[in-house]
Tab-separated table of N, CA, C and O in Angstrom:
chain	number	residue	atom	x	y	z
A	5	LEU	N	-20.709	-38.679	-9.759
A	5	LEU	CA	-20.543	-38.609	-8.321
A	5	LEU	C	-21.887	-38.375	-7.652
A	5	LEU	O	-22.207	-39.009	-6.665
A	6	ARG	N	-22.666	-37.475	-8.240
A	6	ARG	CA	-23.992	-37.191	-7.691
A	6	ARG	C	-24.867	-38.438	-7.744
A	6	ARG	O	-25.546	-38.768	-6.772
A	7	ASP	N	-24.855	-39.140	-8.870
A	7	ASP	CA	-25.671	-40.341	-9.020
A	7	ASP	C	-25.312	-41.388	-7.975
A	7	ASP	O	-26.185	-42.008	-7.382
A	8	ARG	N	-24.030	-41.586	-7.758
A	8	ARG	CA	-23.592	-42.575	-6.766
A	8	ARG	C	-24.031	-42.138	-5.369
A	8	ARG	O	-24.531	-42.936	-4.586
A	9	GLY	N	-23.872	-40.867	-5.061
A	9	GLY	CA	-24.240	-40.360	-3.740
A	9	GLY	C	-25.732	-40.381	-3.466
A	9	GLY	O	-26.152	-40.471	-2.318
A	10	MET	N	-26.531	-40.304	-4.504
A	10	MET	CA	-27.980	-40.356	-4.319
A	10	MET	C	-28.471	-41.769	-4.021
A	10	MET	O	-29.548	-41.944	-3.471
A	11	GLY	N	-27.671	-42.771	-4.357
A	11	GLY	CA	-28.089	-44.152	-4.160
A	11	GLY	C	-27.504	-44.838	-2.947
A	11	GLY	O	-28.026	-45.841	-2.489
A	12	ALA	N	-26.420	-44.307	-2.432
A	12	ALA	CA	-25.751	-44.954	-1.302
A	12	ALA	C	-24.778	-43.968	-0.658
A	12	ALA	O	-24.458	-42.930	-1.241
A	13	VAL	N	-24.313	-44.336	0.512
A	13	VAL	CA	-23.314	-43.519	1.190
A	13	VAL	C	-22.013	-43.587	0.394
A	13	VAL	O	-21.544	-44.679	0.057
A	14	LEU	N	-21.449	-42.441	0.048
A	14	LEU	CA	-20.178	-42.434	-0.674
A	14	LEU	C	-19.063	-42.936	0.236
A	14	LEU	O	-19.015	-42.579	1.415
A	15	PRO	N	-18.153	-43.730	-0.294
A	15	PRO	CA	-17.042	-44.231	0.523
A	15	PRO	C	-15.957	-43.164	0.674
A	15	PRO	O	-14.846	-43.303	0.175
A	16	VAL	N	-16.317	-42.068	1.338
A	16	VAL	CA	-15.396	-40.945	1.507
A	16	VAL	C	-15.274	-40.631	2.987
A	16	VAL	O	-16.279	-40.454	3.672
A	17	THR	N	-14.057	-40.560	3.481
A	17	THR	CA	-13.810	-40.100	4.846
A	17	THR	C	-12.845	-38.925	4.766
A	17	THR	O	-11.971	-38.888	3.898
A	18	THR	N	-13.009	-37.984	5.640
A	18	THR	CA	-12.297	-36.711	5.512
A	18	THR	C	-10.779	-36.833	5.571
A	18	THR	O	-10.081	-36.296	4.711
A	19	GLY	N	-10.265	-37.505	6.570
A	19	GLY	CA	-8.813	-37.589	6.729
A	19	GLY	C	-8.136	-38.360	5.607
A	19	GLY	O	-7.138	-37.910	5.034
A	20	ALA	N	-8.687	-39.522	5.275
A	20	ALA	CA	-8.098	-40.334	4.215
A	20	ALA	C	-8.217	-39.632	2.870
A	20	ALA	O	-7.279	-39.646	2.063
A	21	ALA	N	-9.359	-39.008	2.623
A	21	ALA	CA	-9.553	-38.286	1.370
A	21	ALA	C	-8.568	-37.127	1.245
A	21	ALA	O	-7.984	-36.906	0.187
A	22	ALA	N	-8.379	-36.392	2.329
A	22	ALA	CA	-7.440	-35.269	2.304
A	22	ALA	C	-6.008	-35.758	2.082
A	22	ALA	O	-5.259	-35.152	1.309
A	23	ALA	N	-5.631	-36.846	2.740
A	23	ALA	CA	-4.279	-37.387	2.575
A	23	ALA	C	-4.050	-37.838	1.140
A	23	ALA	O	-2.988	-37.584	0.549
A	24	TYR	N	-5.042	-38.490	0.554
A	24	TYR	CA	-4.947	-38.944	-0.828
A	24	TYR	C	-4.817	-37.751	-1.775
A	24	TYR	O	-3.930	-37.700	-2.621
A	25	ALA	N	-5.730	-36.791	-1.639
A	25	ALA	CA	-5.739	-35.630	-2.539
A	25	ALA	C	-4.445	-34.825	-2.417
A	25	ALA	O	-3.895	-34.361	-3.414
A	26	GLU	N	-3.937	-34.678	-1.202
A	26	GLU	CA	-2.689	-33.938	-0.999
A	26	GLU	C	-1.522	-34.636	-1.697
A	26	GLU	O	-0.717	-34.005	-2.373
A	27	GLN	N	-1.457	-35.949	-1.550
A	27	GLN	CA	-0.373	-36.714	-2.174
A	27	GLN	C	-0.439	-36.607	-3.701
A	27	GLN	O	0.575	-36.411	-4.367
A	28	ARG	N	-1.655	-36.707	-4.250
A	28	ARG	CA	-1.805	-36.611	-5.706
A	28	ARG	C	-1.512	-35.196	-6.205
A	28	ARG	O	-0.899	-35.027	-7.261
A	29	ALA	N	-1.936	-34.195	-5.451
A	29	ALA	CA	-1.690	-32.806	-5.845
A	29	ALA	C	-0.190	-32.501	-5.876
A	29	ALA	O	0.262	-31.671	-6.670
A	30	ARG	N	0.575	-33.187	-5.046
A	30	ARG	CA	2.036	-33.004	-5.015
A	30	ARG	C	2.743	-33.829	-6.070
A	30	ARG	O	3.968	-33.853	-6.137
A	31	GLY	N	1.974	-34.551	-6.890
A	31	GLY	CA	2.575	-35.358	-7.949
A	31	GLY	C	2.880	-36.779	-7.541
A	31	GLY	O	3.560	-37.504	-8.270
A	32	GLY	N	2.373	-37.202	-6.385
A	32	GLY	CA	2.611	-38.565	-5.917
A	32	GLY	C	1.895	-39.589	-6.772
A	32	GLY	O	0.864	-39.315	-7.376
A	33	SER	N	2.457	-40.774	-6.818
A	33	SER	CA	1.856	-41.858	-7.596
A	33	SER	C	0.585	-42.349	-6.929
A	33	SER	O	0.307	-42.055	-5.761
A	34	LEU	N	-0.167	-43.132	-7.659
A	34	LEU	CA	-1.378	-43.742	-7.120
A	34	LEU	C	-1.058	-44.583	-5.890
A	34	LEU	O	-1.734	-44.484	-4.867
A	35	ASP	N	-0.006	-45.377	-5.967
A	35	ASP	CA	0.367	-46.229	-4.824
A	35	ASP	C	0.735	-45.409	-3.598
A	35	ASP	O	0.354	-45.746	-2.483
A	36	MET	N	1.480	-44.325	-3.810
A	36	MET	CA	1.857	-43.454	-2.686
A	36	MET	C	0.618	-42.821	-2.058
A	36	MET	O	0.507	-42.729	-0.834
A	37	ALA	N	-0.315	-42.379	-2.899
A	37	ALA	CA	-1.529	-41.734	-2.403
A	37	ALA	C	-2.401	-42.727	-1.637
A	37	ALA	O	-2.950	-42.400	-0.581
A	38	LEU	N	-2.525	-43.948	-2.166
A	38	LEU	CA	-3.312	-44.975	-1.471
A	38	LEU	C	-2.686	-45.332	-0.129
A	38	LEU	O	-3.394	-45.515	0.867
A	39	GLU	N	-1.377	-45.433	-0.103
A	39	GLU	CA	-0.694	-45.743	1.155
A	39	GLU	C	-0.908	-44.626	2.175
A	39	GLU	O	-1.192	-44.885	3.344
A	40	SER	N	-0.786	-43.396	1.729
A	40	SER	CA	-0.987	-42.253	2.614
A	40	SER	C	-2.415	-42.233	3.164
A	40	SER	O	-2.638	-42.024	4.361
A	41	ALA	N	-3.389	-42.473	2.294
A	41	ALA	CA	-4.787	-42.492	2.717
A	41	ALA	C	-5.048	-43.645	3.688
A	41	ALA	O	-5.737	-43.476	4.695
A	42	GLY	N	-4.485	-44.811	3.389
A	42	GLY	CA	-4.652	-45.958	4.273
A	42	GLY	C	-4.047	-45.729	5.644
A	42	GLY	O	-4.633	-46.105	6.662
A	43	ASN	N	-2.878	-45.096	5.673
A	43	ASN	CA	-2.243	-44.782	6.954
A	43	ASN	C	-3.081	-43.805	7.758
A	43	ASN	O	-3.216	-43.940	8.976
A	44	GLU	N	-3.653	-42.836	7.079
A	44	GLU	CA	-4.514	-41.862	7.757
A	44	GLU	C	-5.776	-42.533	8.291
A	44	GLU	O	-6.193	-42.293	9.417
A	45	PHE	N	-6.362	-43.399	7.500
A	45	PHE	CA	-7.583	-44.079	7.909
A	45	PHE	C	-7.340	-44.984	9.113
A	45	PHE	O	-8.139	-45.025	10.043
A	46	GLY	N	-6.245	-45.716	9.086
A	46	GLY	CA	-5.988	-46.708	10.117
A	46	GLY	C	-5.198	-46.225	11.312
A	46	GLY	O	-4.949	-46.993	12.235
A	47	GLY	N	-4.827	-44.963	11.336
A	47	GLY	CA	-4.033	-44.427	12.446
A	47	GLY	C	-4.783	-44.433	13.763
A	47	GLY	O	-6.000	-44.640	13.820
A	48	LYS	N	-4.054	-44.191	14.840
A	48	LYS	CA	-4.631	-44.210	16.191
A	48	LYS	C	-5.854	-43.308	16.299
A	48	LYS	O	-6.821	-43.634	16.976
A	49	PHE	N	-5.813	-42.155	15.648
A	49	PHE	CA	-6.939	-41.224	15.663
A	49	PHE	C	-7.521	-41.058	14.262
A	49	PHE	O	-8.131	-40.049	13.943
A	50	GLY	N	-7.334	-42.068	13.413
A	50	GLY	CA	-7.751	-41.996	12.017
A	50	GLY	C	-9.256	-42.131	11.825
A	50	GLY	O	-10.029	-42.358	12.771
A	51	ASP	N	-9.642	-41.998	10.573
A	51	ASP	CA	-11.055	-42.053	10.213
A	51	ASP	C	-11.717	-43.364	10.629
A	51	ASP	O	-12.907	-43.382	10.948
A	52	GLY	N	-10.984	-44.448	10.633
A	52	GLY	CA	-11.544	-45.737	11.022
A	52	GLY	C	-12.003	-45.785	12.462
A	52	GLY	O	-12.794	-46.652	12.846
A	53	LYS	N	-11.530	-44.862	13.274
A	53	LYS	CA	-11.928	-44.796	14.687
A	53	LYS	C	-13.103	-43.848	14.901
A	53	LYS	O	-13.667	-43.784	15.992
A	54	ASP	N	-13.465	-43.101	13.877
A	54	ASP	CA	-14.540	-42.113	13.980
A	54	ASP	C	-15.881	-42.819	14.176
A	54	ASP	O	-16.227	-43.729	13.430
A	55	ARG	N	-16.644	-42.389	15.168
A	55	ARG	CA	-17.908	-43.067	15.471
A	55	ARG	C	-18.920	-42.952	14.335
A	55	ARG	O	-19.739	-43.839	14.136
A	56	HIS	N	-18.850	-41.868	13.574
A	56	HIS	CA	-19.777	-41.709	12.453
A	56	HIS	C	-19.433	-42.686	11.322
A	56	HIS	O	-20.332	-43.248	10.696
A	57	VAL	N	-18.162	-42.873	11.077
A	57	VAL	CA	-17.725	-43.831	10.067
A	57	VAL	C	-18.111	-45.242	10.508
A	57	VAL	O	-18.627	-46.035	9.717
A	58	GLN	N	-17.902	-45.544	11.779
A	58	GLN	CA	-18.259	-46.863	12.290
A	58	GLN	C	-19.769	-47.090	12.258
A	58	GLN	O	-20.228	-48.202	12.011
A	59	TYR	N	-20.542	-46.047	12.469
A	59	TYR	CA	-21.996	-46.174	12.387
A	59	TYR	C	-22.416	-46.550	10.961
A	59	TYR	O	-23.282	-47.396	10.759
A	60	LEU	N	-21.801	-45.921	9.979
A	60	LEU	CA	-22.161	-46.174	8.578
A	60	LEU	C	-21.644	-47.511	8.058
A	60	LEU	O	-22.314	-48.182	7.286
A	61	TYR	N	-20.425	-47.884	8.460
A	61	TYR	CA	-19.763	-49.039	7.856
A	61	TYR	C	-19.506	-50.195	8.823
A	61	TYR	O	-19.022	-51.232	8.399
A	62	GLY	N	-19.769	-50.008	10.094
A	62	GLY	CA	-19.517	-51.052	11.077
A	62	GLY	C	-18.233	-50.797	11.841
A	62	GLY	O	-17.328	-50.106	11.367
A	63	SER	N	-18.152	-51.369	13.018
A	63	SER	CA	-17.020	-51.087	13.905
A	63	SER	C	-15.709	-51.705	13.436
A	63	SER	O	-14.635	-51.285	13.864
A	64	SER	N	-15.762	-52.674	12.552
A	64	SER	CA	-14.524	-53.300	12.091
A	64	SER	C	-14.150	-52.855	10.670
A	64	SER	O	-13.394	-53.549	9.990
A	65	VAL	N	-14.653	-51.707	10.236
A	65	VAL	CA	-14.370	-51.229	8.888
A	65	VAL	C	-12.874	-50.971	8.710
A	65	VAL	O	-12.200	-50.474	9.606
A	66	GLY	N	-12.368	-51.359	7.578
A	66	GLY	CA	-10.971	-51.104	7.231
A	66	GLY	C	-10.906	-50.285	5.960
A	66	GLY	O	-11.891	-50.157	5.218
A	67	PHE	N	-9.751	-49.734	5.684
A	67	PHE	CA	-9.592	-48.922	4.483
A	67	PHE	C	-9.910	-49.732	3.233
A	67	PHE	O	-10.515	-49.230	2.286
A	68	GLY	N	-9.562	-50.996	3.232
A	68	GLY	CA	-9.854	-51.868	2.099
A	68	GLY	C	-11.343	-52.013	1.825
A	68	GLY	O	-11.752	-52.215	0.680
A	69	ASP	N	-12.158	-51.901	2.862
A	69	ASP	CA	-13.608	-51.967	2.670
A	69	ASP	C	-14.096	-50.797	1.827
A	69	ASP	O	-15.022	-50.937	1.028
A	70	LEU	N	-13.491	-49.646	2.022
A	70	LEU	CA	-13.908	-48.462	1.281
A	70	LEU	C	-13.359	-48.452	-0.141
A	70	LEU	O	-13.976	-47.899	-1.040
A	71	THR	N	-12.218	-49.046	-0.339
A	71	THR	CA	-11.614	-49.036	-1.672
A	71	THR	C	-12.054	-50.223	-2.520
A	71	THR	O	-11.665	-50.331	-3.675
A	72	ALA	N	-12.876	-51.103	-1.959
A	72	ALA	CA	-13.295	-52.311	-2.675
A	72	ALA	C	-14.415	-52.062	-3.677
A	72	ALA	O	-14.640	-52.884	-4.557
A	73	ALA	N	-15.111	-50.948	-3.570
A	73	ALA	CA	-16.251	-50.689	-4.457
A	73	ALA	C	-15.793	-50.558	-5.906
A	73	ALA	O	-14.814	-49.876	-6.202
A	74	GLU	N	-16.507	-51.231	-6.793
A	74	GLU	CA	-16.212	-51.125	-8.222
A	74	GLU	C	-16.702	-49.782	-8.743
A	74	GLU	O	-17.752	-49.301	-8.334
A	75	PRO	N	-15.965	-49.162	-9.646
A	75	PRO	CA	-16.441	-47.905	-10.224
A	75	PRO	C	-17.674	-48.135	-11.094
A	75	PRO	O	-17.826	-49.205	-11.687
A	76	LEU	N	-18.542	-47.147	-11.129
A	76	LEU	CA	-19.669	-47.194	-12.049
A	76	LEU	C	-19.134	-47.044	-13.467
A	76	LEU	O	-18.001	-46.610	-13.670
A	77	ALA	N	-19.936	-47.388	-14.448
A	77	ALA	CA	-19.483	-47.388	-15.843
A	77	ALA	C	-18.884	-46.045	-16.255
A	77	ALA	O	-17.832	-45.999	-16.893
A	78	ASP	N	-19.525	-44.943	-15.891
A	78	ASP	CA	-19.013	-43.634	-16.314
A	78	ASP	C	-17.842	-43.151	-15.469
A	78	ASP	O	-17.171	-42.195	-15.819
A	79	GLU	N	-17.569	-43.812	-14.342
A	79	GLU	CA	-16.446	-43.426	-13.485
A	79	GLU	C	-15.132	-44.063	-13.924
A	79	GLU	O	-14.065	-43.616	-13.530
A	80	ARG	N	-15.189	-45.089	-14.715
A	80	ARG	CA	-13.985	-45.849	-15.084
A	80	ARG	C	-12.940	-45.014	-15.807
A	80	ARG	O	-11.767	-45.301	-15.736
A	81	THR	N	-13.354	-43.986	-16.506
A	81	THR	CA	-12.410	-43.174	-17.275
A	81	THR	C	-12.008	-41.882	-16.567
A	81	THR	O	-11.256	-41.098	-17.112
A	82	TRP	N	-12.481	-41.658	-15.362
A	82	TRP	CA	-12.199	-40.410	-14.665
A	82	TRP	C	-10.721	-40.265	-14.312
A	82	TRP	O	-10.119	-39.224	-14.488
A	83	PHE	N	-10.162	-41.314	-13.720
A	83	PHE	CA	-8.818	-41.226	-13.148
A	83	PHE	C	-8.076	-42.530	-13.348
A	83	PHE	O	-8.652	-43.518	-13.773
A	84	ASP	N	-6.818	-42.535	-12.960
A	84	ASP	CA	-6.052	-43.771	-13.039
A	84	ASP	C	-6.245	-44.651	-11.809
A	84	ASP	O	-5.684	-45.715	-11.717
A	85	ASP	N	-7.075	-44.219	-10.871
A	85	ASP	CA	-7.383	-45.007	-9.689
A	85	ASP	C	-8.380	-46.095	-10.095
A	85	ASP	O	-9.455	-45.787	-10.587
A	86	PRO	N	-8.040	-47.365	-9.924
A	86	PRO	CA	-8.906	-48.450	-10.383
A	86	PRO	C	-10.111	-48.701	-9.487
A	86	PRO	O	-10.875	-49.620	-9.733
A	87	THR	N	-10.308	-47.905	-8.446
A	87	THR	CA	-11.442	-48.095	-7.552
A	87	THR	C	-12.377	-46.904	-7.659
A	87	THR	O	-12.046	-45.868	-8.212
A	88	ALA	N	-13.540	-47.059	-7.100
A	88	ALA	CA	-14.486	-45.942	-6.984
A	88	ALA	C	-14.511	-45.547	-5.515
A	88	ALA	O	-15.537	-45.322	-4.925
A	89	SER	N	-13.371	-45.479	-4.939
A	89	SER	CA	-13.236	-45.365	-3.496
A	89	SER	C	-13.143	-43.943	-3.000
A	89	SER	O	-13.263	-42.979	-3.731
A	90	VAL	N	-12.872	-43.867	-1.717
A	90	VAL	CA	-12.576	-42.602	-1.051
A	90	VAL	C	-11.567	-41.799	-1.859
A	90	VAL	O	-11.651	-40.589	-1.974
A	91	CYS	N	-10.648	-42.481	-2.461
A	91	CYS	CA	-9.559	-41.823	-3.175
A	91	CYS	C	-10.033	-41.187	-4.468
A	91	CYS	O	-9.740	-40.043	-4.749
A	92	CYS	N	-10.763	-41.948	-5.248
A	92	CYS	CA	-11.254	-41.428	-6.514
A	92	CYS	C	-12.140	-40.219	-6.279
A	92	CYS	O	-12.019	-39.202	-6.949
A	93	HIS	N	-13.018	-40.299	-5.297
A	93	HIS	CA	-13.918	-39.189	-5.014
A	93	HIS	C	-13.154	-38.001	-4.426
A	93	HIS	O	-13.479	-36.852	-4.711
A	94	ALA	N	-12.135	-38.272	-3.655
A	94	ALA	CA	-11.323	-37.174	-3.130
A	94	ALA	C	-10.579	-36.484	-4.257
A	94	ALA	O	-10.487	-35.257	-4.304
A	95	ASP	N	-10.053	-37.271	-5.188
A	95	ASP	CA	-9.336	-36.693	-6.316
A	95	ASP	C	-10.286	-35.869	-7.172
A	95	ASP	O	-9.944	-34.807	-7.663
A	96	CYS	N	-11.514	-36.341	-7.333
A	96	CYS	CA	-12.521	-35.590	-8.073
A	96	CYS	C	-12.759	-34.246	-7.393
A	96	CYS	O	-12.767	-33.201	-8.036
A	97	GLY	N	-12.932	-34.262	-6.085
A	97	GLY	CA	-13.132	-33.016	-5.346
A	97	GLY	C	-11.924	-32.100	-5.444
A	97	GLY	O	-12.052	-30.883	-5.596
A	98	ASN	N	-10.741	-32.684	-5.382
A	98	ASN	CA	-9.510	-31.904	-5.484
A	98	ASN	C	-9.415	-31.225	-6.845
A	98	ASN	O	-9.081	-30.053	-6.950
A	99	ARG	N	-9.720	-31.958	-7.901
A	99	ARG	CA	-9.644	-31.385	-9.253
A	99	ARG	C	-10.690	-30.300	-9.445
A	99	ARG	O	-10.436	-29.279	-10.077
A	100	CYS	N	-11.904	-30.520	-8.912
A	100	CYS	CA	-12.947	-29.491	-9.013
A	100	CYS	C	-12.505	-28.230	-8.280
A	100	CYS	O	-12.678	-27.116	-8.769
A	101	TRP	N	-11.936	-28.406	-7.083
A	101	TRP	CA	-11.468	-27.254	-6.316
A	101	TRP	C	-10.373	-26.505	-7.075
A	101	TRP	O	-10.369	-25.279	-7.128
A	102	GLN	N	-9.448	-27.238	-7.682
A	102	GLN	CA	-8.376	-26.596	-8.444
A	102	GLN	C	-8.938	-25.800	-9.610
A	102	GLN	O	-8.495	-24.693	-9.877
A	103	ARG	N	-9.921	-26.345	-10.299
A	103	ARG	CA	-10.542	-25.631	-11.422
A	103	ARG	C	-11.223	-24.360	-10.928
A	103	ARG	O	-11.072	-23.301	-11.515
A	104	ARG	N	-11.951	-24.458	-9.859
A	104	ARG	CA	-12.678	-23.292	-9.331
A	104	ARG	C	-11.701	-22.230	-8.812
A	104	ARG	O	-11.948	-21.044	-8.962
A	105	SER	N	-10.597	-22.668	-8.214
A	105	SER	CA	-9.630	-21.694	-7.699
A	105	SER	C	-8.956	-20.922	-8.838
A	105	SER	O	-8.440	-19.834	-8.629
A	106	ARG	N	-8.980	-21.491	-10.039
A	106	ARG	CA	-8.440	-20.792	-11.211
A	106	ARG	C	-9.523	-20.002	-11.934
A	106	ARG	O	-9.280	-19.429	-12.981
A	107	GLY	N	-10.753	-20.015	-11.402
A	107	GLY	CA	-11.845	-19.278	-11.997
A	107	GLY	C	-12.590	-20.022	-13.083
A	107	GLY	O	-13.410	-19.448	-13.781
A	108	VAL	N	-12.338	-21.320	-13.230
A	108	VAL	CA	-13.017	-22.124	-14.238
A	108	VAL	C	-14.323	-22.629	-13.635
A	108	VAL	O	-14.332	-23.197	-12.562
A	109	ARG	N	-15.424	-22.423	-14.310
A	109	ARG	CA	-16.739	-22.863	-13.833
A	109	ARG	C	-17.153	-24.168	-14.503
A	109	ARG	O	-16.631	-24.523	-15.558
A	110	ASP	N	-18.103	-24.843	-13.895
A	110	ASP	CA	-18.623	-26.083	-14.478
A	110	ASP	C	-19.095	-25.832	-15.906
A	110	ASP	O	-19.684	-24.812	-16.205
A	111	GLY	N	-18.842	-26.775	-16.788
A	111	GLY	CA	-19.258	-26.684	-18.167
A	111	GLY	C	-18.256	-25.957	-19.060
A	111	GLY	O	-18.467	-25.829	-20.253
A	112	GLU	N	-17.182	-25.464	-18.491
A	112	GLU	CA	-16.164	-24.762	-19.305
A	112	GLU	C	-15.036	-25.701	-19.639
A	112	GLU	O	-14.708	-26.585	-18.956
């Protein structure tokens, strides 16, 4: 995640990432989580309307633009999400947060 972020803007938006992570944390399927994230991104006040997101990705950015990125070689085995998208990175953050909330530190 760090390597990808050092080379380019990560395809992560707050609302869509939170919707995805929440759906997955509740046991939702990949399809349910992607749909939830897409709905959040494309909603009337969704991430796609955010001026900062539009500055980075253009005014016509869609959720599919963010989920289109191919995973890096070491990211392919992280999750069952076939993209290196907002969703995969949100799930990574969600899992890290869950580990830390249980007192598990990096490297354990």
